[in-house]
Coordinates of C-alpha atoms in Angstrom, one line a residue:
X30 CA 0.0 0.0 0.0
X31 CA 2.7 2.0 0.7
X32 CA 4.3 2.0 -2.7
X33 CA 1.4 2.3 -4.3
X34 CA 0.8 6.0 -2.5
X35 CA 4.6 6.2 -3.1
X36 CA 4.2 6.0 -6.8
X37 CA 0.9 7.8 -6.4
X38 CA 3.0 11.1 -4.8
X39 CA 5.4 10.4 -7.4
X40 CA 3.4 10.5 -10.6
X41 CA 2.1 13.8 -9.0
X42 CA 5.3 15.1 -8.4
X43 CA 6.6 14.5 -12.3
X44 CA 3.6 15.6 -13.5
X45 CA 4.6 19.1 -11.8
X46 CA 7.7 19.4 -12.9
X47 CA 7.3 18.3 -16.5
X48 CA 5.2 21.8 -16.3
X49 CA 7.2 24.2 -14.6
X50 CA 10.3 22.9 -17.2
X51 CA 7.2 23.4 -20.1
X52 CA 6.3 27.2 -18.8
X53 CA 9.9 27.9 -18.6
X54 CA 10.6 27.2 -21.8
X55 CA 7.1 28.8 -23.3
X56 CA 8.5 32.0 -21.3
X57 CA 12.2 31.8 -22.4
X58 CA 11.3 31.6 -25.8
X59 CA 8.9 34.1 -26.0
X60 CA 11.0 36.6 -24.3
X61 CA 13.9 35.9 -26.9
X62 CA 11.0 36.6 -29.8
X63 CA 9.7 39.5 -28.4
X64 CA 13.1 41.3 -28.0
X65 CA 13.5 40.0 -31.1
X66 CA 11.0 41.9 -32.5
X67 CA 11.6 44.6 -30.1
X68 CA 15.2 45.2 -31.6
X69 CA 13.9 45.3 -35.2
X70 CA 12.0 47.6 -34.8
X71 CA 14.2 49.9 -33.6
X72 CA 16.0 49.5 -36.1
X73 CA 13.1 50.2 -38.8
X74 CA 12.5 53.5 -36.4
X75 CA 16.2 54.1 -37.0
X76 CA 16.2 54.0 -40.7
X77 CA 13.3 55.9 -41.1
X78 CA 14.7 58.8 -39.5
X79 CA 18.1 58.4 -41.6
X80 CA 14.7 58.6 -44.6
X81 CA 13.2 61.6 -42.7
X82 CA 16.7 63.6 -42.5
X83 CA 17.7 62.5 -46.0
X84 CA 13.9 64.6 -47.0
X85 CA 15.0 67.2 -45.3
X86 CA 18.6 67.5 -46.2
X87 CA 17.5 67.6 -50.2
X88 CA 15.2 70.1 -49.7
X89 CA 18.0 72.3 -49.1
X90 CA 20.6 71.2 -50.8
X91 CA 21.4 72.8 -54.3
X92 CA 20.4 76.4 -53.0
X93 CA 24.0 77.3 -53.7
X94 CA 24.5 76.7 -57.5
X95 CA 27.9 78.3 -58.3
X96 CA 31.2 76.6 -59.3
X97 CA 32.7 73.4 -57.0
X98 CA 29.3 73.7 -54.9
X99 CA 27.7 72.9 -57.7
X100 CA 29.1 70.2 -58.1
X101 CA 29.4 69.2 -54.9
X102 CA 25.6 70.0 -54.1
X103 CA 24.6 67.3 -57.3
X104 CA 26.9 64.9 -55.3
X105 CA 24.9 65.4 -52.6
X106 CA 21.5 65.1 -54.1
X107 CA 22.7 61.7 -56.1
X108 CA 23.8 60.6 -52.2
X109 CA 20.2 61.9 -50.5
X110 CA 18.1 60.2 -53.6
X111 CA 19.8 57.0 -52.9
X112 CA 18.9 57.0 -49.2
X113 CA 15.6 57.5 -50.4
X114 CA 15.1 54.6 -53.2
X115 CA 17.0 52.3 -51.2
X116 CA 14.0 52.1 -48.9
X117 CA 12.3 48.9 -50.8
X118 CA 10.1 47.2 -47.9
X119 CA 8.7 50.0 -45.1
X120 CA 5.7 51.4 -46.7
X121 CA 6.1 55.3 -46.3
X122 CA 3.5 58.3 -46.1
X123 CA 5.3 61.8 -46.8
X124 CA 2.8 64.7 -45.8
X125 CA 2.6 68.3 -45.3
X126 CA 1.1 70.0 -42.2
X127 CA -2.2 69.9 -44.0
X128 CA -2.1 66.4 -44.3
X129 CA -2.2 66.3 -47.7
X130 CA 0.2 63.2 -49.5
X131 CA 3.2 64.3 -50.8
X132 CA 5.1 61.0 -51.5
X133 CA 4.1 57.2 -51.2
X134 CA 6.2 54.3 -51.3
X135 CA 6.0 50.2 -50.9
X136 CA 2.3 50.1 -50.2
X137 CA 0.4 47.6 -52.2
X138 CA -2.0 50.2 -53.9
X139 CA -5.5 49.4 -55.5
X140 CA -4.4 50.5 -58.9
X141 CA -1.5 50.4 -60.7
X142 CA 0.5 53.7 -60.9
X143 CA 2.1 55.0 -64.5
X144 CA 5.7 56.3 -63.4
X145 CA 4.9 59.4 -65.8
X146 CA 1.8 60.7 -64.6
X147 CA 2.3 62.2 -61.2
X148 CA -1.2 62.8 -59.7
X149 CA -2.8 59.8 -57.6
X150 CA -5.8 58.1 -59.0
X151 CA -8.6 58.9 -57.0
X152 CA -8.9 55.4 -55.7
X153 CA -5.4 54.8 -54.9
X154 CA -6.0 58.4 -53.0
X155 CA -8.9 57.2 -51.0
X156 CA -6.6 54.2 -49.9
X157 CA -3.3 55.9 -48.6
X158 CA -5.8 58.5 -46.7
X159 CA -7.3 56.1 -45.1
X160 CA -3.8 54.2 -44.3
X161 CA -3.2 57.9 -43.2
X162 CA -5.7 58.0 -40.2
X163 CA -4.9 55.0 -39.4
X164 CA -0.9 55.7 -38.8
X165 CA -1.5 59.0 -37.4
X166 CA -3.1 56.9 -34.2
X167 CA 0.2 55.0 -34.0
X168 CA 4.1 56.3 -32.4
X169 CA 5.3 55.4 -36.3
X170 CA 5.9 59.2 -37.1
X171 CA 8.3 61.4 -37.7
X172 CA 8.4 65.3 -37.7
X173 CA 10.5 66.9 -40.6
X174 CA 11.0 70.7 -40.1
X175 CA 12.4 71.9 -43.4
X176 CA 12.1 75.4 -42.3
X177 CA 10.8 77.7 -40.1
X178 CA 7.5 77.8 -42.2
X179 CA 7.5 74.1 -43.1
X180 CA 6.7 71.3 -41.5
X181 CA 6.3 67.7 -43.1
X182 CA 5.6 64.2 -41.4
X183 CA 6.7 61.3 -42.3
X184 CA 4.4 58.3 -41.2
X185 CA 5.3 54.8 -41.7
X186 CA 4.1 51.4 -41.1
X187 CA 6.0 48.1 -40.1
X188 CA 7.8 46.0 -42.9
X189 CA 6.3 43.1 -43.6
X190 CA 9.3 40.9 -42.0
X191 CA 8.5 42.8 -38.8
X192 CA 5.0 42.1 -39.2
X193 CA 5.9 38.5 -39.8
X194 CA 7.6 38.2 -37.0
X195 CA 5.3 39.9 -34.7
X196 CA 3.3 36.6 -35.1
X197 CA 6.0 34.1 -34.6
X198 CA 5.8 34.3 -31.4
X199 CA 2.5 32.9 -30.7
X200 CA 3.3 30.7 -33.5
X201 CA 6.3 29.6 -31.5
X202 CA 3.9 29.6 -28.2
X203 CA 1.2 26.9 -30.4
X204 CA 4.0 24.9 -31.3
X205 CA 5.5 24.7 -28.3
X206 CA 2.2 23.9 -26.3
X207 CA 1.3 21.4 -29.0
X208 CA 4.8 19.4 -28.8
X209 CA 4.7 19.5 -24.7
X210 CA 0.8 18.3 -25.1
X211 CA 2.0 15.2 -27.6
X212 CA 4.7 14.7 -25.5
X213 CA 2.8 14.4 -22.2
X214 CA -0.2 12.4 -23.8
X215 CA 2.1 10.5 -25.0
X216 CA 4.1 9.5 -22.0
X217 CA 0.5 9.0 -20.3
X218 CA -0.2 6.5 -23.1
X219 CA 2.6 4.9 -22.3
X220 CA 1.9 4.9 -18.5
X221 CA -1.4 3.4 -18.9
X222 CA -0.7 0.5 -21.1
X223 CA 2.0 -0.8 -18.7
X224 CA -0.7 0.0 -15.8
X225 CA -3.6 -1.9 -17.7
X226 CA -0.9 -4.6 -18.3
X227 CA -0.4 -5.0 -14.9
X228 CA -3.9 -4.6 -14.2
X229 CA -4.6 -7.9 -16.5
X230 CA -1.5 -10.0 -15.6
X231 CA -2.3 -9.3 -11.9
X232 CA -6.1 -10.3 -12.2
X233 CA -5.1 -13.6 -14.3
X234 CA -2.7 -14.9 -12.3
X235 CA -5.2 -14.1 -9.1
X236 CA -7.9 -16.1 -10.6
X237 CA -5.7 -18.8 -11.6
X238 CA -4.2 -19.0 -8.7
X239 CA -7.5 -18.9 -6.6
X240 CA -9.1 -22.6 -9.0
X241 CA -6.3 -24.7 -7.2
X242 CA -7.7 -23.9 -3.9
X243 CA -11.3 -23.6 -4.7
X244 CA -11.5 -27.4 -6.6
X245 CA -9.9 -29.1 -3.6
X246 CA -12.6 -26.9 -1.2
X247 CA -15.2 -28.3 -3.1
X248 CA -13.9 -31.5 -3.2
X249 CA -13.9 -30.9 0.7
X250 CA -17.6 -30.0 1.0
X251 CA -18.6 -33.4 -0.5
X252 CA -16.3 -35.9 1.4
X253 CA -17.8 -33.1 4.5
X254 CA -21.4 -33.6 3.3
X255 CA -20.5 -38.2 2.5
X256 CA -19.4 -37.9 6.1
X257 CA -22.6 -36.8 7.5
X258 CA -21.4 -33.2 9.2
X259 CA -24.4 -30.7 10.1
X260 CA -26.2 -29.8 7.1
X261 CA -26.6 -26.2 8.1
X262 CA -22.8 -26.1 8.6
X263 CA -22.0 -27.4 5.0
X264 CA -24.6 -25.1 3.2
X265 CA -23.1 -22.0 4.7
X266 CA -19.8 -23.8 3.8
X267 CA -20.9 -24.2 0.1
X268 CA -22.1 -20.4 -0.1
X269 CA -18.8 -19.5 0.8
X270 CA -17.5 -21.7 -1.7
X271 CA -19.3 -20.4 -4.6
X272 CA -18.6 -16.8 -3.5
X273 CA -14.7 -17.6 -3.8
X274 CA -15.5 -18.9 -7.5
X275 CA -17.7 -15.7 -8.3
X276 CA -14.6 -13.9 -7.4
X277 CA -12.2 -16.0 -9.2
X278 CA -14.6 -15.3 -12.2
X279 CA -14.6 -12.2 -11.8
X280 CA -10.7 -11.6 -12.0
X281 CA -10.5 -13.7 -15.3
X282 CA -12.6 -11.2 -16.7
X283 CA -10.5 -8.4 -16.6
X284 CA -8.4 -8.1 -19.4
X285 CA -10.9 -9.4 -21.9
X286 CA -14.7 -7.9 -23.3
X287 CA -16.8 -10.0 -21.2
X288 CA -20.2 -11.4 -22.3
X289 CA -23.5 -9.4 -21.7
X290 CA -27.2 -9.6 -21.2
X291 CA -30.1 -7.7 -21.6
X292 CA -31.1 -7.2 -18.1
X293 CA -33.9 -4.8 -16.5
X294 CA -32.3 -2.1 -14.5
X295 CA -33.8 -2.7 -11.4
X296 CA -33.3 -6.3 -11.3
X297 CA -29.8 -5.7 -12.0
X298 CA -29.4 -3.6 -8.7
X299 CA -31.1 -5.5 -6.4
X300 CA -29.5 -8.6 -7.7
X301 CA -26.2 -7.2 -7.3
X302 CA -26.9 -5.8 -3.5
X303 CA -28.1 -9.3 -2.2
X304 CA -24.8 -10.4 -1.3
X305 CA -23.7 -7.3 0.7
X306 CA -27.3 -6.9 2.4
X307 CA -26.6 -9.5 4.9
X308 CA -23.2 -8.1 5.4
X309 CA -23.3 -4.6 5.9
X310 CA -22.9 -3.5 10.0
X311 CA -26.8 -3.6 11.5
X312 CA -26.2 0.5 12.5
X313 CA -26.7 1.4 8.5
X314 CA -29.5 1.6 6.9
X315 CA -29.5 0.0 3.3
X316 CA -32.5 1.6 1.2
X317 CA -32.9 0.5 -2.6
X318 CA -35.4 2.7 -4.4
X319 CA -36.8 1.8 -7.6
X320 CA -39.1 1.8 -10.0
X321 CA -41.3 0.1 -12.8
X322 CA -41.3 3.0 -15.3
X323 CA -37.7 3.1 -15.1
X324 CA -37.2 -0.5 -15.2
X325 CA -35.0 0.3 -18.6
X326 CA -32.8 -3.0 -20.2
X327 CA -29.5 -2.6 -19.9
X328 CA -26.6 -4.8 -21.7
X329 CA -24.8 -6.0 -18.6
X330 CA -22.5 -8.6 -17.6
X331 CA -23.7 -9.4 -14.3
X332 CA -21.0 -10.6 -12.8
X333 CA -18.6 -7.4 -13.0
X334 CA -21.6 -5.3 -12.2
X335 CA -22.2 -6.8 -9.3
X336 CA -18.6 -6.2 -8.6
X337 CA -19.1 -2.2 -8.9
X338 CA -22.1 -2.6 -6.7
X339 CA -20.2 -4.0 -3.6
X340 CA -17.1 -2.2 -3.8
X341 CA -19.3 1.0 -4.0
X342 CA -21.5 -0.1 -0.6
X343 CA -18.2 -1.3 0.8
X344 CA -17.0 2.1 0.2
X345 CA -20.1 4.0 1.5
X346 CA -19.7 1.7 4.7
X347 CA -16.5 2.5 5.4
X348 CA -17.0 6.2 4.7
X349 CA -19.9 6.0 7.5
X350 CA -17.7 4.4 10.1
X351 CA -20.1 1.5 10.1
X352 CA -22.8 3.8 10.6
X353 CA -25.5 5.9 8.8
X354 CA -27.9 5.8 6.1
X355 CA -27.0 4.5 2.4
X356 CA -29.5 4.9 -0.4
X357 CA -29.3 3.7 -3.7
X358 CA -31.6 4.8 -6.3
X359 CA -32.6 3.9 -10.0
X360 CA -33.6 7.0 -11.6
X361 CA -33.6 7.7 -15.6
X362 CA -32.1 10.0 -18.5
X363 CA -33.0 10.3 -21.9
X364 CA -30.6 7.9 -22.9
X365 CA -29.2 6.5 -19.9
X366 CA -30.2 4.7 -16.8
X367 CA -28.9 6.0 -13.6
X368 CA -28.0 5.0 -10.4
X369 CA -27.3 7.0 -7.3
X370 CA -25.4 5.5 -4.2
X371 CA -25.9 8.1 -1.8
X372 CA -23.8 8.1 1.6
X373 CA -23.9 9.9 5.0
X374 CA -20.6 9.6 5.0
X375 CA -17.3 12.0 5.9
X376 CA -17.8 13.5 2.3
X377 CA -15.0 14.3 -0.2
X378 CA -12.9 17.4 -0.7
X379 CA -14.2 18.9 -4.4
X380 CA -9.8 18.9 -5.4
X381 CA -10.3 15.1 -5.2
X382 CA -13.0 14.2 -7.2
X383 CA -11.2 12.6 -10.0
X384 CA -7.9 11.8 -7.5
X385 CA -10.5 8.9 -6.0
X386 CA -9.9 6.9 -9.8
X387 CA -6.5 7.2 -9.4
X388 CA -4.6 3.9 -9.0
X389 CA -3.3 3.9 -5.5
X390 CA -4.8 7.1 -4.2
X391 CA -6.7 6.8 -0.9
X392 CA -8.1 8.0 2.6
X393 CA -8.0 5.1 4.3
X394 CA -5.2 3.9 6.3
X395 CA -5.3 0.6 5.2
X396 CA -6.3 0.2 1.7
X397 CA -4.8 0.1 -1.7
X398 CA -6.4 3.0 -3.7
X399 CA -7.7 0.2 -6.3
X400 CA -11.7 0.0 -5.7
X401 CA -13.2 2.7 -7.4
X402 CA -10.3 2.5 -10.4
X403 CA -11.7 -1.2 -11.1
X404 CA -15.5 -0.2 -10.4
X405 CA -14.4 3.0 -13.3
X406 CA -12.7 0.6 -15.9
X407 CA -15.5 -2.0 -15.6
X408 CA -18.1 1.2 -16.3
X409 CA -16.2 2.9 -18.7
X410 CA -14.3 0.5 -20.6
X411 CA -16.4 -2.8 -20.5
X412 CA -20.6 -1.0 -20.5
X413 CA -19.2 2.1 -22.2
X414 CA -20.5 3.8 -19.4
X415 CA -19.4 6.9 -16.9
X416 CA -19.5 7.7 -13.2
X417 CA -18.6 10.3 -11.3
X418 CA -19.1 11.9 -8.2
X419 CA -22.3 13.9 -8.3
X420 CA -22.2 15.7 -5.1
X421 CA -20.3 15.5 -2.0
X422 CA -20.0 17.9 1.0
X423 CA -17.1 17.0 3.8
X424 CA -19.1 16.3 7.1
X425 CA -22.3 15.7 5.3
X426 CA -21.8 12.4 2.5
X427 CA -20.9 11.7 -1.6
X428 CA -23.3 10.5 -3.9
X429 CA -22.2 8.6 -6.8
X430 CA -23.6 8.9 -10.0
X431 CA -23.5 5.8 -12.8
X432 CA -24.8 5.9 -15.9
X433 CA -25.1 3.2 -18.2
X434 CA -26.4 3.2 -21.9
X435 CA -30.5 1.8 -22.0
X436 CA -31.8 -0.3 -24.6
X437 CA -34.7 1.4 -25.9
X438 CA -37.6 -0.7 -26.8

């Protein structure tokens, strides 16, 4: 029992830190792709004002037109217009203090433009003022003062590798999360085939090992019953017997589909409860509430059912201390039919409402945590069923809900 909690605490523990290492990484990576992006566009900001003081400096240049300044001056103008075309992926608005466009570049324009006609269609007009508002409610500006009387801006708008890159790192973030989500599902995988292999090796080799003992006690009751000992004495005998075969029966089930019946619903129950009846401490009160309109058939194998149905008032017993009420009702869904096992019981904290399936996880200081993960797999896996815990309240008792697919007539 001990390992098992071990392994239990263990599995938990892993299961931590294979997140923190996962949120880590999410957060180193995105903080490397946000500087990233950070840093590049600086850099944009930076050639844009190299653009903006390149404007300005031709608008000046060539005022002094005599001899080497001349010359000099054309130098400069051929340096300044190649700041300007080099400029081949920031899309650029040039406009005066009126807002009116005096120069466009690297937008992808409605129209197409002739290089020798100068005005801007009307349409492509309409476009870059509206691409206009828009930048002049973002920091992408730039004021130009050419002189004391003019004043142009110069808006701009991220390249489209900036832009790029502005997703990648929620790109980054979905891949990430989706390699750390194959990964763990994976490992899980992994983890429950060995546990279902385990699960099925242990219950074979329990119910073979239970048929050596079980033929000689039968062999027992009849040299018993040849030898003329107290009838009463060998019946009670024989019922004990037979339960030890049920159980063997039921262990070589596990591991394989087993066989199933139509059975009514209610039949089903009570069937399953007759067993545990006469065994359950006189200070609880066993109540089984059903009812003919909700007598639905249900494809069942009896035996493993049964099964669930013990374990869960065992469970419910020991929750009481011995004591209290249990009620089990059969109630009905649309396409289900349910059944409630409803303890006064010490209740269960709402964190551990799916820990109680858990292989190994339990309250109880002796017990091995494996009850309610057999009575899920023979629900789920075997009667493509589900149950859960429905309600609970520490102090007050859990109810138990299973639902199991009807027949419908």
């Amino acid at each position: 029992m001990a390992n098992l909690r071990n392994i239990y605490d263990s599995r938990r523990i892993w299961k931590v830190v294979f997140l923190a290492i996962s949120l880590v990484l999410v957060a180193l990576f995105l903080y490397i792709s946000n500087n990233l992006v950070k840093d590049l566009a600086v850099q944009e900001r930076e050639r844009m004002q190299i653009w903006a003081d390149a404007t300005q400096e031709l608008s000046t240049v060539g005022s002094d037109t005599g001899g080497d300044d001349a010359v000099g001056s054309a130098t400069d103008v051929d340096f300044l217009l190649s700041i300007i075309e080099a400029n081949h992926n920031i899309p650029v608005l040039l406009v005066d203090d009126q807002d009116n466009i005096l120069l466009h570049r690297n937008f992808h324009l409605p129209e197409p433009e002739d290089s020798l006609v100068f005005e801007i269609s009307p349409t492509n007009l309409e476009y870059l003022n509206k691409k206009l508002r828009h930048l002049k409610n973002t920091e992408n500006k730039i004021e130009i003062q050419i002189d004391e009387a003019t004043t142009q801006y110069l808006y701009y708008e991220d390249s489209t590798l900036l832009r790029r890159l502005a997703f990648f790192p929620y790109i980054q973030l979905a891949v990430l999360i989706l390699f750390f989500a194959i990964a763990y599902f994976a490992l899980m995988s992994i983890n429950r085939a060995e546990q279902n292999k385990v699960w099925v090796g242990l219950s074979k080799e329990t119910a073979h090992q239970l048929g050596t003992p079980i033929s000689s006690l039968m062999a027992w009751m009849q040299l018993l019953e040849s030898m003329g000992v107290d009838q009463s004495i060998v019946t009670d005998m024989d019922k004990d017997v037979k339960r030890l075969s049920t159980i063997a029966d039921r262990f070589s089930k596990i591991g394989s589909m087993p066989d199933k019946e139509l059975v009514p619903i209610n039949e089903a129950v009570t069937s399953s409860l007759d067993y545990m009846r006469a065994r359950i401490p006189k200070r609880v009160s066993l109540y089984i509430h059903t009812n003919d309109q909700t007598n639905n058939g249900v494809m069942l194998s009896q035996t493993l059912f049964a099964w669930v149905m013990e374990n869960l008032t065992k469970n419910a017993v020991d929750a009481m201390d011995g004591e209290g009420r249990l009620d089990i009702t059969v109630d009905d869904s649309p396409n289900n039919a349910v059944i409630l096992v409803k303890d006064t019981g010490k209740g269960i904290p709402r964190k551990n409402f799916k820990n109680v399936f858990t292989p190994g996880f339990t309250t109880k200081k002796r017990g091995w945590g494996l009850g309610l993960t057999l009575v899920k797999r023979i629900i789920e896996e075997y009667h493509n069923g589900q149950i859960y815990i429905e309600e609970s309240e520490v102090g007050k008792g859990t109810t138990f809900c299973i639902e199991l697919p009807k027949i419908k007539s």
